C-alpha cells in the first residue's frame, strides 16, 4: 500500500502555490454553490486570496454545516504537560534542547496532583503533552503512568514524539484514545530550517506517523499545521487537506480532527525569529474551508488565540476548545508560569468560558462519554 509520502513527493509546491493564488472570484462563487467541496478545484478556491472577499457567505455555510453535523455542542479539554525535556533543537519552541531553562519530568505524586487540579475545574478530557525525549520520557514512562492518569479522565489523548505502530498498539491497550501529531509544515525547506537537531529532523518519519497510529487501531487522530513556520500557509493548508482526505479514505475506522495553531512568543534562543504571517480573517477562512471540505472532521482551538477571536470563531466552526490551559509541567497544581512552552493568549478559566459559550447559544460539554459504555 502506498503511503501519503508518495503523494507528497509528487507535489510541485511552487506550481501549487500559483494555482491557488490564481483562483479568481468567479471560481470562489462557483465553489460556494456546490454540494460537495472535496475536489482540488474547490479546496484551492476556498483557500485562495480571492475567497477572503467572501468570508461572510463562507462563514454562513460553515456555521450551517457545523450545526447540522454537531448540533450546538462544544467539548472542553485541557493539556496536561508531563515534561519539558526535549532532545530536539527547534527554532520555534520554548522546550528546544538548546534553551537554558530548568527541565522537569513529573513524578507519580505530581501527576496525581495535576490530575486532581484539572478535575477540580470540571475537565475530564485530557491531552498529555511532553517534549520529545525517548530516553527519559518514552514508552517506559508512558506505560507506567497512563493507567494512573486514565483513572482521572474519560477521554485520553497524547501529543508527544512520533512512535512505532507497535508502541501505539500497546498504548491503546492501556487506555489511550487518540493521538495528535502535527506535521508543523509540509514544506521541506521550511521544515529543515526549523528543526535543526534530534529525531524531529526526520520529515518522513513524522509525515507517516498518522498512518502508523491508524494501523494500531487508535480511534482519534489529530493533524495540524503551525501557521507562520512556512512562508506559504495556503500551500501548507492545502496539503493538510489532502493528507486528511487520504487518511479518511484509507483508514476510515478512525475519526479525525484538525488544528491551525499560530506561532506564539516564547523564551529562547530563536524567540525573535518569527512573526505571524496570517491575520484573523485568513485563519477563519482556513477553518471554514476545512468545515466545507470535511464536515465530519472536528476543528480544535486552543488558548494560543485571543479571547475576541475565540468568542467570534467558536460558534461558527469549533468543536473542541481549551480553557485555563497551562503549558508548563506542574502548572495546574502550582499555578507557576515558569517552564512554559509558549505564552498563552486567553487566560480565562473553564468556568468563565462555559458562560461565554452558553451566552452564544452553545452547549459546552465537560464529558461526552463514560467508561461503562466500553471501548472500541
mmCIF file of C-alpha atoms in Angstrom:
data_model
loop_
_atom_site.group_PDB
_atom_site.id
_atom_site.type_symbol
_atom_site.label_atom_id
_atom_site.label_comp_id
_atom_site.label_asym_id
_atom_site.label_seq_id
_atom_site.Cartn_x
_atom_site.Cartn_y
_atom_site.Cartn_z
ATOM 1 C CA UNK A 1 0.000 0.000 0.000
ATOM 2 C CA UNK A 2 1.323 3.428 -0.878
ATOM 3 C CA UNK A 3 1.727 5.955 1.923
ATOM 4 C CA UNK A 4 0.967 9.650 1.891
ATOM 5 C CA UNK A 5 4.697 10.134 1.323
ATOM 6 C CA UNK A 6 4.270 9.035 -2.294
ATOM 7 C CA UNK A 7 1.524 11.622 -2.782
ATOM 8 C CA UNK A 8 3.627 14.353 -1.151
ATOM 9 C CA UNK A 9 6.616 13.570 -3.377
ATOM 10 C CA UNK A 10 4.530 14.225 -6.488
ATOM 11 C CA UNK A 11 3.580 17.760 -5.443
ATOM 12 C CA UNK A 12 5.289 20.736 -7.037
ATOM 13 C CA UNK A 13 4.654 23.257 -4.282
ATOM 14 C CA UNK A 14 5.602 26.273 -6.410
ATOM 15 C CA UNK A 15 3.089 25.312 -9.086
ATOM 16 C CA UNK A 16 0.504 24.561 -6.407
ATOM 17 C CA UNK A 17 1.025 27.984 -4.858
ATOM 18 C CA UNK A 18 0.463 29.664 -8.221
ATOM 19 C CA UNK A 19 -2.634 27.572 -8.852
ATOM 20 C CA UNK A 20 -4.174 28.555 -5.505
ATOM 21 C CA UNK A 21 -3.280 32.232 -5.841
ATOM 22 C CA UNK A 22 -4.693 32.404 -9.375
ATOM 23 C CA UNK A 23 -8.188 31.335 -8.335
ATOM 24 C CA UNK A 24 -10.481 34.289 -9.069
ATOM 25 C CA UNK A 25 -13.756 35.477 -7.587
ATOM 26 C CA UNK A 26 -15.824 33.591 -10.150
ATOM 27 C CA UNK A 27 -14.043 30.387 -9.124
ATOM 28 C CA UNK A 28 -14.923 31.078 -5.498
ATOM 29 C CA UNK A 29 -18.573 31.874 -6.272
ATOM 30 C CA UNK A 30 -18.908 28.706 -8.327
ATOM 31 C CA UNK A 31 -17.495 26.598 -5.497
ATOM 32 C CA UNK A 32 -19.811 28.138 -2.908
ATOM 33 C CA UNK A 33 -22.760 26.893 -4.971
ATOM 34 C CA UNK A 34 -21.561 23.276 -4.901
ATOM 35 C CA UNK A 35 -22.943 20.492 -2.707
ATOM 36 C CA UNK A 36 -19.546 18.821 -2.169
ATOM 37 C CA UNK A 37 -16.218 20.568 -1.762
ATOM 38 C CA UNK A 38 -13.588 17.798 -1.760
ATOM 39 C CA UNK A 39 -12.108 18.414 -5.213
ATOM 40 C CA UNK A 40 -8.747 20.007 -5.976
ATOM 41 C CA UNK A 41 -10.528 22.954 -7.575
ATOM 42 C CA UNK A 42 -12.828 23.521 -4.603
ATOM 43 C CA UNK A 43 -10.066 23.295 -1.990
ATOM 44 C CA UNK A 44 -7.854 25.659 -3.980
ATOM 45 C CA UNK A 45 -10.618 28.218 -4.434
ATOM 46 C CA UNK A 46 -11.627 28.155 -0.766
ATOM 47 C CA UNK A 47 -8.013 28.698 0.357
ATOM 48 C CA UNK A 48 -7.271 31.364 -2.251
ATOM 49 C CA UNK A 49 -6.778 35.090 -1.592
ATOM 50 C CA UNK A 50 -9.961 35.731 -3.600
ATOM 51 C CA UNK A 51 -12.037 33.762 -1.088
ATOM 52 C CA UNK A 52 -11.213 36.264 1.637
ATOM 53 C CA UNK A 53 -13.645 38.668 -0.040
ATOM 54 C CA UNK A 54 -16.391 36.068 0.502
ATOM 55 C CA UNK A 55 -15.714 35.380 4.158
ATOM 56 C CA UNK A 56 -19.299 36.178 5.207
ATOM 57 C CA UNK A 57 -21.066 33.681 2.902
ATOM 58 C CA UNK A 58 -18.272 31.181 3.542
ATOM 59 C CA UNK A 59 -18.724 31.509 7.309
ATOM 60 C CA UNK A 60 -22.512 31.266 6.947
ATOM 61 C CA UNK A 61 -22.241 27.953 5.085
ATOM 62 C CA UNK A 62 -19.624 26.662 7.531
ATOM 63 C CA UNK A 63 -21.789 27.515 10.538
ATOM 64 C CA UNK A 64 -24.805 25.797 8.984
ATOM 65 C CA UNK A 65 -22.773 22.636 8.361
ATOM 66 C CA UNK A 66 -21.348 22.732 11.894
ATOM 67 C CA UNK A 67 -24.802 22.969 13.466
ATOM 68 C CA UNK A 68 -26.199 20.223 11.200
ATOM 69 C CA UNK A 69 -23.343 17.850 11.961
ATOM 70 C CA UNK A 70 -22.584 18.587 15.630
ATOM 71 C CA UNK A 71 -25.576 20.484 16.975
ATOM 72 C CA UNK A 72 -24.587 23.185 19.465
ATOM 73 C CA UNK A 73 -22.014 21.029 21.263
ATOM 74 C CA UNK A 74 -18.510 22.287 22.072
ATOM 75 C CA UNK A 75 -16.201 19.966 24.037
ATOM 76 C CA UNK A 76 -13.801 21.167 26.727
ATOM 77 C CA UNK A 77 -10.306 19.716 27.076
ATOM 78 C CA UNK A 78 -7.087 20.667 28.848
ATOM 79 C CA UNK A 79 -3.444 19.904 28.055
ATOM 80 C CA UNK A 80 -1.532 18.134 30.831
ATOM 81 C CA UNK A 81 2.182 18.779 30.411
ATOM 82 C CA UNK A 82 4.168 15.855 31.797
ATOM 83 C CA UNK A 83 7.642 17.166 30.948
ATOM 84 C CA UNK A 84 9.544 19.922 29.180
ATOM 85 C CA UNK A 85 12.690 17.911 28.492
ATOM 86 C CA UNK A 86 13.436 17.545 24.779
ATOM 87 C CA UNK A 87 16.133 16.029 22.568
ATOM 88 C CA UNK A 88 15.256 18.216 19.568
ATOM 89 C CA UNK A 89 16.522 21.647 18.631
ATOM 90 C CA UNK A 90 13.625 23.547 17.071
ATOM 91 C CA UNK A 91 13.630 27.254 16.326
ATOM 92 C CA UNK A 92 10.053 27.977 17.432
ATOM 93 C CA UNK A 93 9.622 26.150 20.760
ATOM 94 C CA UNK A 94 10.442 27.070 24.331
ATOM 95 C CA UNK A 95 11.275 23.431 25.111
ATOM 96 C CA UNK A 96 14.080 23.280 22.494
ATOM 97 C CA UNK A 97 17.129 21.408 23.821
ATOM 98 C CA UNK A 98 19.407 24.438 23.398
ATOM 99 C CA UNK A 99 17.269 26.704 25.606
ATOM 100 C CA UNK A 100 18.730 27.354 29.029
ATOM 101 C CA UNK A 101 15.647 26.602 31.122
ATOM 102 C CA UNK A 102 15.051 24.375 34.128
ATOM 103 C CA UNK A 103 13.871 20.954 32.974
ATOM 104 C CA UNK A 104 11.213 18.926 34.751
ATOM 105 C CA UNK A 105 9.581 15.495 34.457
ATOM 106 C CA UNK A 106 6.513 14.940 36.625
ATOM 107 C CA UNK A 107 6.652 12.025 39.057
ATOM 108 C CA UNK A 108 3.694 9.958 40.254
ATOM 109 C CA UNK A 109 2.745 12.319 43.077
ATOM 110 C CA UNK A 110 2.968 15.383 40.838
ATOM 111 C CA UNK A 111 0.892 13.712 38.124
ATOM 112 C CA UNK A 112 -1.847 12.894 40.627
ATOM 113 C CA UNK A 113 -1.839 16.496 41.868
ATOM 114 C CA UNK A 114 -2.150 17.791 38.299
ATOM 115 C CA UNK A 115 -4.993 15.387 37.507
ATOM 116 C CA UNK A 116 -6.889 16.408 40.622
ATOM 117 C CA UNK A 117 -6.375 20.101 39.857
ATOM 118 C CA UNK A 118 -7.742 19.630 36.338
ATOM 119 C CA UNK A 119 -10.703 17.599 37.623
ATOM 120 C CA UNK A 120 -11.440 20.375 40.131
ATOM 121 C CA UNK A 121 -12.104 22.651 37.151
ATOM 122 C CA UNK A 122 -14.673 20.187 35.822
ATOM 123 C CA UNK A 123 -12.481 18.852 32.989
ATOM 124 C CA UNK A 124 -12.302 15.120 32.208
ATOM 125 C CA UNK A 125 -10.826 15.286 28.680
ATOM 126 C CA UNK A 126 -7.018 15.244 28.922
ATOM 127 C CA UNK A 127 -4.365 15.916 26.278
ATOM 128 C CA UNK A 128 -0.988 14.642 27.512
ATOM 129 C CA UNK A 129 1.906 16.759 26.227
ATOM 130 C CA UNK A 130 5.670 16.311 26.567
ATOM 131 C CA UNK A 131 8.858 17.428 24.957
ATOM 132 C CA UNK A 132 10.221 14.735 22.662
ATOM 133 C CA UNK A 133 12.737 12.565 24.534
ATOM 134 C CA UNK A 134 12.507 8.801 24.011
ATOM 135 C CA UNK A 135 15.153 8.037 26.614
ATOM 136 C CA UNK A 136 13.693 9.866 29.606
ATOM 137 C CA UNK A 137 10.021 10.294 28.640
ATOM 138 C CA UNK A 138 9.333 7.357 26.359
ATOM 139 C CA UNK A 139 7.431 4.091 26.410
ATOM 140 C CA UNK A 140 8.623 3.054 29.870
ATOM 141 C CA UNK A 141 7.339 6.325 31.319
ATOM 142 C CA UNK A 142 4.061 6.217 29.390
ATOM 143 C CA UNK A 143 3.347 2.581 30.284
ATOM 144 C CA UNK A 144 3.941 3.384 33.936
ATOM 145 C CA UNK A 145 1.708 6.443 34.148
ATOM 146 C CA UNK A 146 -1.036 6.190 31.506
ATOM 147 C CA UNK A 147 -3.084 3.698 33.576
ATOM 148 C CA UNK A 148 -2.785 6.082 36.538
ATOM 149 C CA UNK A 149 -3.894 9.121 34.533
ATOM 150 C CA UNK A 150 -6.729 7.115 32.997
ATOM 151 C CA UNK A 151 -8.406 6.949 36.415
ATOM 152 C CA UNK A 152 -8.924 10.712 36.329
ATOM 153 C CA UNK A 153 -10.226 11.218 32.796
ATOM 154 C CA UNK A 154 -12.880 9.986 30.393
ATOM 155 C CA UNK A 155 -11.010 10.846 27.202
ATOM 156 C CA UNK A 156 -7.223 10.493 26.983
ATOM 157 C CA UNK A 157 -5.236 11.935 24.084
ATOM 158 C CA UNK A 158 -1.485 12.367 23.607
ATOM 159 C CA UNK A 159 0.717 14.884 21.809
ATOM 160 C CA UNK A 160 4.232 13.508 22.210
ATOM 161 C CA UNK A 161 7.046 12.227 19.968
ATOM 162 C CA UNK A 162 6.038 10.035 16.991
ATOM 163 C CA UNK A 163 6.171 6.331 17.801
ATOM 164 C CA UNK A 164 6.051 2.980 16.064
ATOM 165 C CA UNK A 165 2.843 1.134 15.238
ATOM 166 C CA UNK A 166 3.690 -1.489 17.858
ATOM 167 C CA UNK A 167 4.100 1.165 20.550
ATOM 168 C CA UNK A 168 0.776 2.777 19.675
ATOM 169 C CA UNK A 169 -0.882 -0.651 19.880
ATOM 170 C CA UNK A 170 0.453 -1.089 23.418
ATOM 171 C CA UNK A 171 -0.677 2.384 24.475
ATOM 172 C CA UNK A 172 -4.168 1.758 23.164
ATOM 173 C CA UNK A 173 -4.421 -1.363 25.332
ATOM 174 C CA UNK A 174 -3.608 0.619 28.476
ATOM 175 C CA UNK A 175 -6.117 3.408 27.881
ATOM 176 C CA UNK A 176 -5.089 5.735 25.058
ATOM 177 C CA UNK A 177 -7.979 7.102 22.970
ATOM 178 C CA UNK A 178 -6.226 9.360 20.492
ATOM 179 C CA UNK A 179 -3.014 10.951 19.260
ATOM 180 C CA UNK A 180 -2.308 14.426 17.908
ATOM 181 C CA UNK A 181 0.726 14.733 15.644
ATOM 182 C CA UNK A 182 1.243 17.970 13.759
ATOM 183 C CA UNK A 183 3.492 17.975 10.713
ATOM 184 C CA UNK A 184 4.099 21.673 11.552
ATOM 185 C CA UNK A 185 4.796 22.420 7.859
ATOM 186 C CA UNK A 186 4.644 20.333 4.688
ATOM 187 C CA UNK A 187 7.347 22.450 3.046
ATOM 188 C CA UNK A 188 10.611 20.534 3.481
ATOM 189 C CA UNK A 189 12.861 23.590 3.201
ATOM 190 C CA UNK A 190 10.961 25.382 5.968
ATOM 191 C CA UNK A 191 10.853 22.151 7.970
ATOM 192 C CA UNK A 192 14.617 21.659 7.725
ATOM 193 C CA UNK A 193 15.447 25.236 8.713
ATOM 194 C CA UNK A 194 13.129 24.966 11.746
ATOM 195 C CA UNK A 195 14.235 21.531 13.011
ATOM 196 C CA UNK A 196 17.997 21.545 13.461
ATOM 197 C CA UNK A 197 18.838 18.555 15.658
ATOM 198 C CA UNK A 198 17.189 15.430 17.014
ATOM 199 C CA UNK A 199 14.729 12.842 15.769
ATOM 200 C CA UNK A 200 12.306 15.541 14.673
ATOM 201 C CA UNK A 201 14.636 16.341 11.770
ATOM 202 C CA UNK A 202 13.235 13.198 10.094
ATOM 203 C CA UNK A 203 10.480 14.756 7.980
ATOM 204 C CA UNK A 204 9.132 11.481 6.605
ATOM 205 C CA UNK A 205 9.041 9.625 9.948
ATOM 206 C CA UNK A 206 6.731 12.355 11.162
ATOM 207 C CA UNK A 207 4.743 12.534 7.923
ATOM 208 C CA UNK A 208 3.866 8.834 8.089
ATOM 209 C CA UNK A 209 3.003 8.846 11.812
ATOM 210 C CA UNK A 210 -0.791 9.199 11.344
ATOM 211 C CA UNK A 211 -0.763 6.034 9.241
ATOM 212 C CA UNK A 212 1.028 4.106 11.988
ATOM 213 C CA UNK A 213 -1.491 5.435 14.504
ATOM 214 C CA UNK A 214 -4.408 4.329 12.333
ATOM 215 C CA UNK A 215 -2.953 0.854 11.730
ATOM 216 C CA UNK A 216 -2.623 0.478 15.504
ATOM 217 C CA UNK A 217 -6.383 0.930 15.797
ATOM 218 C CA UNK A 218 -6.298 4.270 17.625
ATOM 219 C CA UNK A 219 -9.726 5.869 17.418
ATOM 220 C CA UNK A 220 -8.923 9.595 17.269
ATOM 221 C CA UNK A 221 -6.161 11.124 15.137
ATOM 222 C CA UNK A 222 -5.386 14.840 15.065
ATOM 223 C CA UNK A 223 -3.409 16.689 12.389
ATOM 224 C CA UNK A 224 -2.253 20.274 12.275
ATOM 225 C CA UNK A 225 -0.221 22.994 10.612
ATOM 226 C CA UNK A 226 1.787 25.523 12.630
ATOM 227 C CA UNK A 227 0.863 28.753 10.880
ATOM 228 C CA UNK A 228 3.886 31.012 10.412
ATOM 229 C CA UNK A 229 6.531 28.315 10.147
ATOM 230 C CA UNK A 230 6.364 28.334 6.353
ATOM 231 C CA UNK A 231 6.063 31.420 4.174
ATOM 232 C CA UNK A 232 3.223 29.791 2.248
ATOM 233 C CA UNK A 233 0.488 28.837 4.668
ATOM 234 C CA UNK A 234 -2.046 28.339 1.858
ATOM 235 C CA UNK A 235 0.014 25.501 0.374
ATOM 236 C CA UNK A 236 0.551 24.012 3.841
ATOM 237 C CA UNK A 237 -3.193 24.012 4.475
ATOM 238 C CA UNK A 238 -3.951 22.576 1.029
ATOM 239 C CA UNK A 239 -1.576 19.643 1.616
ATOM 240 C CA UNK A 240 -3.006 19.152 5.116
ATOM 241 C CA UNK A 241 -6.437 18.874 3.491
ATOM 242 C CA UNK A 242 -5.145 16.254 1.074
ATOM 243 C CA UNK A 243 -3.500 14.430 3.981
ATOM 244 C CA UNK A 244 -6.816 14.274 5.816
ATOM 245 C CA UNK A 245 -8.655 13.091 2.717
ATOM 246 C CA UNK A 246 -6.070 10.360 2.175
ATOM 247 C CA UNK A 247 -6.327 9.145 5.774
ATOM 248 C CA UNK A 248 -10.120 9.277 5.805
ATOM 249 C CA UNK A 249 -10.347 7.228 2.623
ATOM 250 C CA UNK A 250 -7.782 4.570 3.599
ATOM 251 C CA UNK A 251 -8.181 4.427 7.387
ATOM 252 C CA UNK A 252 -11.883 5.136 7.646
ATOM 253 C CA UNK A 253 -12.320 3.402 11.013
ATOM 254 C CA UNK A 254 -10.532 6.258 12.796
ATOM 255 C CA UNK A 255 -12.007 9.707 13.371
ATOM 256 C CA UNK A 256 -10.041 12.865 12.665
ATOM 257 C CA UNK A 257 -9.500 16.395 13.896
ATOM 258 C CA UNK A 258 -7.530 19.358 12.609
ATOM 259 C CA UNK A 259 -5.996 22.414 14.240
ATOM 260 C CA UNK A 260 -4.253 25.516 12.931
ATOM 261 C CA UNK A 261 -2.179 26.984 15.782
ATOM 262 C CA UNK A 262 -0.349 30.219 15.075
ATOM 263 C CA UNK A 263 3.182 30.832 16.323
ATOM 264 C CA UNK A 264 3.264 32.398 19.781
ATOM 265 C CA UNK A 265 6.066 34.212 21.649
ATOM 266 C CA UNK A 266 8.331 32.079 23.835
ATOM 267 C CA UNK A 267 11.570 32.430 25.776
ATOM 268 C CA UNK A 268 14.578 31.035 23.957
ATOM 269 C CA UNK A 269 17.475 31.430 21.558
ATOM 270 C CA UNK A 270 15.276 31.863 18.485
ATOM 271 C CA UNK A 271 12.349 33.689 20.077
ATOM 272 C CA UNK A 272 12.644 36.782 17.830
ATOM 273 C CA UNK A 273 12.984 34.910 14.533
ATOM 274 C CA UNK A 274 9.308 34.620 13.607
ATOM 275 C CA UNK A 275 6.314 36.877 13.212
ATOM 276 C CA UNK A 276 2.727 35.980 12.468
ATOM 277 C CA UNK A 277 2.020 35.589 8.765
ATOM 278 C CA UNK A 278 -1.756 35.258 8.879
ATOM 279 C CA UNK A 279 -4.478 37.542 10.223
ATOM 280 C CA UNK A 280 -7.722 36.603 11.956
ATOM 281 C CA UNK A 281 -9.837 36.671 8.792
ATOM 282 C CA UNK A 282 -7.342 34.446 6.981
ATOM 283 C CA UNK A 283 -7.429 31.936 9.827
ATOM 284 C CA UNK A 284 -11.227 31.932 9.898
ATOM 285 C CA UNK A 285 -11.179 31.388 6.131
ATOM 286 C CA UNK A 286 -8.979 28.302 6.568
ATOM 287 C CA UNK A 287 -11.220 26.858 9.273
ATOM 288 C CA UNK A 288 -14.361 27.441 7.237
ATOM 289 C CA UNK A 289 -12.750 25.876 4.171
ATOM 290 C CA UNK A 290 -11.986 22.707 6.136
ATOM 291 C CA UNK A 291 -15.520 22.593 7.518
ATOM 292 C CA UNK A 292 -16.907 22.635 3.978
ATOM 293 C CA UNK A 293 -14.323 20.147 2.791
ATOM 294 C CA UNK A 294 -14.905 17.549 5.520
ATOM 295 C CA UNK A 295 -17.991 18.234 7.639
ATOM 296 C CA UNK A 296 -17.311 15.304 9.989
ATOM 297 C CA UNK A 297 -13.751 16.341 10.911
ATOM 298 C CA UNK A 298 -13.529 18.120 14.267
ATOM 299 C CA UNK A 299 -11.799 21.501 14.465
ATOM 300 C CA UNK A 300 -9.952 22.392 17.668
ATOM 301 C CA UNK A 301 -8.985 25.789 19.068
ATOM 302 C CA UNK A 302 -6.501 26.393 21.881
ATOM 303 C CA UNK A 303 -5.702 29.267 24.217
ATOM 304 C CA UNK A 304 -2.963 30.397 21.816
ATOM 305 C CA UNK A 305 -5.675 32.601 20.297
ATOM 306 C CA UNK A 306 -7.120 35.808 21.736
ATOM 307 C CA UNK A 307 -10.410 35.900 23.665
ATOM 308 C CA UNK A 308 -12.076 38.029 20.971
ATOM 309 C CA UNK A 309 -11.080 35.686 18.169
ATOM 310 C CA UNK A 310 -12.145 32.587 20.110
ATOM 311 C CA UNK A 311 -15.501 34.094 21.044
ATOM 312 C CA UNK A 312 -16.250 35.030 17.436
ATOM 313 C CA UNK A 313 -14.995 31.871 15.736
ATOM 314 C CA UNK A 314 -16.238 29.176 18.119
ATOM 315 C CA UNK A 315 -19.958 29.445 17.185
ATOM 316 C CA UNK A 316 -19.039 29.112 13.514
ATOM 317 C CA UNK A 317 -16.697 26.122 13.289
ATOM 318 C CA UNK A 318 -15.184 24.938 16.583
ATOM 319 C CA UNK A 319 -15.790 21.517 18.177
ATOM 320 C CA UNK A 320 -13.071 21.288 20.834
ATOM 321 C CA UNK A 321 -11.766 24.153 22.938
ATOM 322 C CA UNK A 322 -9.333 24.500 25.816
ATOM 323 C CA UNK A 323 -9.707 26.985 28.661
ATOM 324 C CA UNK A 324 -7.477 27.780 31.607
ATOM 325 C CA UNK A 325 -4.563 25.961 29.964
ATOM 326 C CA UNK A 326 -1.089 25.717 31.490
ATOM 327 C CA UNK A 327 1.809 24.948 29.152
ATOM 328 C CA UNK A 328 4.347 24.022 31.816
ATOM 329 C CA UNK A 329 4.764 20.771 33.806
ATOM 330 C CA UNK A 330 3.023 21.096 37.164
ATOM 331 C CA UNK A 331 1.281 24.320 36.168
ATOM 332 C CA UNK A 332 -2.213 23.468 37.438
ATOM 333 C CA UNK A 333 -1.243 22.408 40.956
ATOM 334 C CA UNK A 334 1.444 25.063 41.498
ATOM 335 C CA UNK A 335 -0.023 27.870 39.344
ATOM 336 C CA UNK A 336 3.516 28.938 38.391
ATOM 337 C CA UNK A 337 4.218 30.253 34.886
ATOM 338 C CA UNK A 338 7.888 29.237 34.647
ATOM 339 C CA UNK A 339 8.974 26.489 32.204
ATOM 340 C CA UNK A 340 6.238 27.408 29.683
ATOM 341 C CA UNK A 341 6.354 26.088 26.122
ATOM 342 C CA UNK A 342 4.766 29.298 24.798
ATOM 343 C CA UNK A 343 2.805 32.299 26.060
ATOM 344 C CA UNK A 344 -0.952 31.835 26.499
ATOM 345 C CA UNK A 345 -3.215 34.458 24.894
ATOM 346 C CA UNK A 346 -6.580 33.616 26.516
ATOM 347 C CA UNK A 347 -6.290 33.210 30.289
ATOM 348 C CA UNK A 348 -9.991 32.744 31.078
ATOM 349 C CA UNK A 349 -10.945 29.811 33.281
ATOM 350 C CA UNK A 350 -13.132 26.908 32.117
ATOM 351 C CA UNK A 351 -15.993 28.320 34.196
ATOM 352 C CA UNK A 352 -15.687 31.723 32.521
ATOM 353 C CA UNK A 353 -15.518 30.099 29.097
ATOM 354 C CA UNK A 354 -18.544 27.978 29.965
ATOM 355 C CA UNK A 355 -20.622 31.120 30.489
ATOM 356 C CA UNK A 356 -19.329 32.643 27.244
ATOM 357 C CA UNK A 357 -20.380 29.561 25.288
ATOM 358 C CA UNK A 358 -23.795 29.468 26.941
ATOM 359 C CA UNK A 359 -24.403 33.123 26.104
ATOM 360 C CA UNK A 360 -23.590 32.297 22.467
ATOM 361 C CA UNK A 361 -26.327 29.660 22.417
ATOM 362 C CA UNK A 362 -23.866 26.761 22.526
ATOM 363 C CA UNK A 363 -23.854 23.652 24.700
ATOM 364 C CA UNK A 364 -20.466 23.263 26.408
ATOM 365 C CA UNK A 365 -19.674 19.636 27.271
ATOM 366 C CA UNK A 366 -17.415 18.574 30.130
ATOM 367 C CA UNK A 367 -17.703 14.857 29.367
ATOM 368 C CA UNK A 368 -19.022 13.213 26.196
ATOM 369 C CA UNK A 369 -18.934 9.521 27.124
ATOM 370 C CA UNK A 370 -18.461 7.165 30.079
ATOM 371 C CA UNK A 371 -16.185 4.190 30.554
ATOM 372 C CA UNK A 372 -19.102 1.846 31.235
ATOM 373 C CA UNK A 373 -20.052 2.177 27.571
ATOM 374 C CA UNK A 374 -16.907 0.253 26.702
ATOM 375 C CA UNK A 375 -14.025 0.956 24.372
ATOM 376 C CA UNK A 376 -13.526 0.204 20.688
#
